C-alpha positions as a printed Julia matrix, in Angstrom:
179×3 Matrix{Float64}:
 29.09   59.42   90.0
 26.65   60.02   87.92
 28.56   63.2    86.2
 28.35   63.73   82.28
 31.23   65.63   82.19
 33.35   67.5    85.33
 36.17   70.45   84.51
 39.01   71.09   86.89
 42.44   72.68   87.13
 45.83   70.7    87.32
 49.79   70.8    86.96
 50.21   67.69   85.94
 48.34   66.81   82.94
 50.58   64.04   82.03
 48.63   61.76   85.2
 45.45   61.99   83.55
 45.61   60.13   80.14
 42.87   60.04   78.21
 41.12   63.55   79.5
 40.82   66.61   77.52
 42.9    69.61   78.13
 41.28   72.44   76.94
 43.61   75.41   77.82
 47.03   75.95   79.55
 47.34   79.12   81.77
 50.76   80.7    83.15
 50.94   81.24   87.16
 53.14   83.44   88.76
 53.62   84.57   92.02
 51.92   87.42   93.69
 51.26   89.35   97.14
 49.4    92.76   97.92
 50.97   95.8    98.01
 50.46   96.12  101.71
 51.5    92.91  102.71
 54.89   93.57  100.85
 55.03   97.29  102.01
 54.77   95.32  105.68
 56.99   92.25  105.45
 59.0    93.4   102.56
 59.68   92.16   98.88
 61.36   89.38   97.69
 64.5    90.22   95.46
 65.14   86.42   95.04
 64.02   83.05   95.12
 65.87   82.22   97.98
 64.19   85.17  100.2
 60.24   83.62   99.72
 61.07   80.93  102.68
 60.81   84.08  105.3
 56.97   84.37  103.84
 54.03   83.06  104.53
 52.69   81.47  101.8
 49.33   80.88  100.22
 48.99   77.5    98.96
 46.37   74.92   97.21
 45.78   71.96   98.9
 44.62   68.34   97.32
 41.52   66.38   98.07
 43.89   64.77  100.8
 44.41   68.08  102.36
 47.98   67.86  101.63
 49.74   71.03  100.44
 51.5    71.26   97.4
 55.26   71.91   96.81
 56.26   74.81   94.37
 58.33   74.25   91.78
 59.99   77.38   90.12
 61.47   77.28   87.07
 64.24   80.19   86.26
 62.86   81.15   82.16
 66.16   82.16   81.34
 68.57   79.35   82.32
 66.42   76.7    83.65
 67.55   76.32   86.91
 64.71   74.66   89.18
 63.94   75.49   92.56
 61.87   73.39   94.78
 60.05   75.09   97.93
 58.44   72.47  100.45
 55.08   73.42  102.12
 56.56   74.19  105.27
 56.63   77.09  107.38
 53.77   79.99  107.79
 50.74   78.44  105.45
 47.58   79.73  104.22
 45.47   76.38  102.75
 42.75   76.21  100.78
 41.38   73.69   97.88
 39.13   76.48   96.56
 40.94   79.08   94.35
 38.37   82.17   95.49
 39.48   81.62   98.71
 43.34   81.82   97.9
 42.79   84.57   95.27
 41.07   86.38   98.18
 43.16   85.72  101.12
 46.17   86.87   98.7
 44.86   90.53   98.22
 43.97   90.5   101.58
 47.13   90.48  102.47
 47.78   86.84  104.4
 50.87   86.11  102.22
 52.98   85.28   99.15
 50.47   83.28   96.5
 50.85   81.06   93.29
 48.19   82.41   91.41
 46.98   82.74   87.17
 48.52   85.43   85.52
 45.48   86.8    84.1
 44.17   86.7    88.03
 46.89   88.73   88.79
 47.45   91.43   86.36
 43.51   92.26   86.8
 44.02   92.86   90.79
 47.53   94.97   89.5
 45.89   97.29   87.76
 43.79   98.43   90.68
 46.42   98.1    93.09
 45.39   94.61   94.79
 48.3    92.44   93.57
 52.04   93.14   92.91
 53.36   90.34   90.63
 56.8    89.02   92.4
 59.9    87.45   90.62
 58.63   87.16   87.18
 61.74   85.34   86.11
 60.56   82.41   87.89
 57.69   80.44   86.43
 55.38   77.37   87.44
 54.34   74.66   85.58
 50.98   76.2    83.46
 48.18   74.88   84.75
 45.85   72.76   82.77
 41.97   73.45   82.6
 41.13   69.8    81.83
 37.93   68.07   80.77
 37.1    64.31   82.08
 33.85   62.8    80.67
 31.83   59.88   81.54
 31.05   58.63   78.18
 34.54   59.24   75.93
 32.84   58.66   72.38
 30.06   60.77   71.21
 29.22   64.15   73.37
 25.91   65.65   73.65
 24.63   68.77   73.29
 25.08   69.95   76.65
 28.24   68.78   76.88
 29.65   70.58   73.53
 27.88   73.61   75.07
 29.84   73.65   78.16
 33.19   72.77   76.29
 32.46   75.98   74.24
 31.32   78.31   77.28
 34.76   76.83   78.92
 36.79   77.69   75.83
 35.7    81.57   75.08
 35.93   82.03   78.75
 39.92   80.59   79.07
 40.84   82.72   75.69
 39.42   85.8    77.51
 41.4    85.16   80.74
 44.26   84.27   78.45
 44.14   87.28   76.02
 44.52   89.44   79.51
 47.85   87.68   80.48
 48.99   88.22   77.06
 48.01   91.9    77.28
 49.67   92.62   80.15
 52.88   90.42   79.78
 55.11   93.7    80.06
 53.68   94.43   83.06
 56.58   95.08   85.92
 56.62   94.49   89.6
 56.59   97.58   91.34
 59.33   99.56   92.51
 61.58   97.77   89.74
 60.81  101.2    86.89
């Protein structure tokens, strides 16, 4: 459409061949502290279909299906969009409507550790990990790349190792209550 070059996020890198990823990011789970002091926290996988959830939606308006993966043995856990929902295609929105308190929420690590350190987010189960998400480049012209274009691959990069050098900081980090 006209489009030199367009970034976006996915999970599934592997169904867009030929497109540049430029970073991965870990996603966790996550909920505010009041929502949890209200409906209670999760002490397992199997307790996060009595929450409402926060969830992306595609360009269809379809919600997407978590799939947990346990970091220690593996074990996979699929949870269908069904029950209490909170939808949104537009990450501010779900980042927002998460510390506001409207539910569980898949979410970047980095995202989350910053609202944990003032209290906005608890991080829940972090045994159980997503797929990273891929920040992914697609470009109109795949050969040579203008100046513009390398500009806003580099402004993309420093930003993602910034975002990522706070996950890594704070990978220690505990859910509360667990001390």
């Amino acid at each position: 459409n006209g489009l030199d070059a367009a970034l976006y996020l996915t999970d599934a890198p592997d169904r867009h061949p030929g497109d540049m990823i430029l970073a991965t990011h870990p996603t966790s789970l996550a909920a505010s502290p009041e929502y949890l002091d209200r409906a209670g926290r999760p002490s397992s996988e199997n307790e996060l279909d009595r929450h409402p959830t926060i969830r992306a939606v595609s360009e269809r308006g379809q919600a997407a299906e978590w799939v947990l993966t346990h970091r220690d043995d593996g074990r996979r856990v699929v949870l269908p969009p069904t029950g209490s929902m909170f939808l949104s295609h537009d990450f501010r929105i779900l980042h927002a409507a998460a510390i506001s308190g409207a539910g569980i929420a898949r979410l970047p690590l980095g995202y989350i550790l910053r609202a944990a350190a003032s209290n906005g987010l608890e991080l829940l189960l972090p045994e159980w990990q997503f797929r990273p998400i891929s920040i992914a480049a697609a470009f109109r012209h795949k050969g040579a790349r203008s100046n513009k274009i390398r500009a806003l691959l580099e402004l993309a990069h420093s930003t993602l190792v910034r975002i990522n050098a706070l996950a890594e900081m704070n990978t220690s980090c505990e859910p509360a209550g667990t001390k």
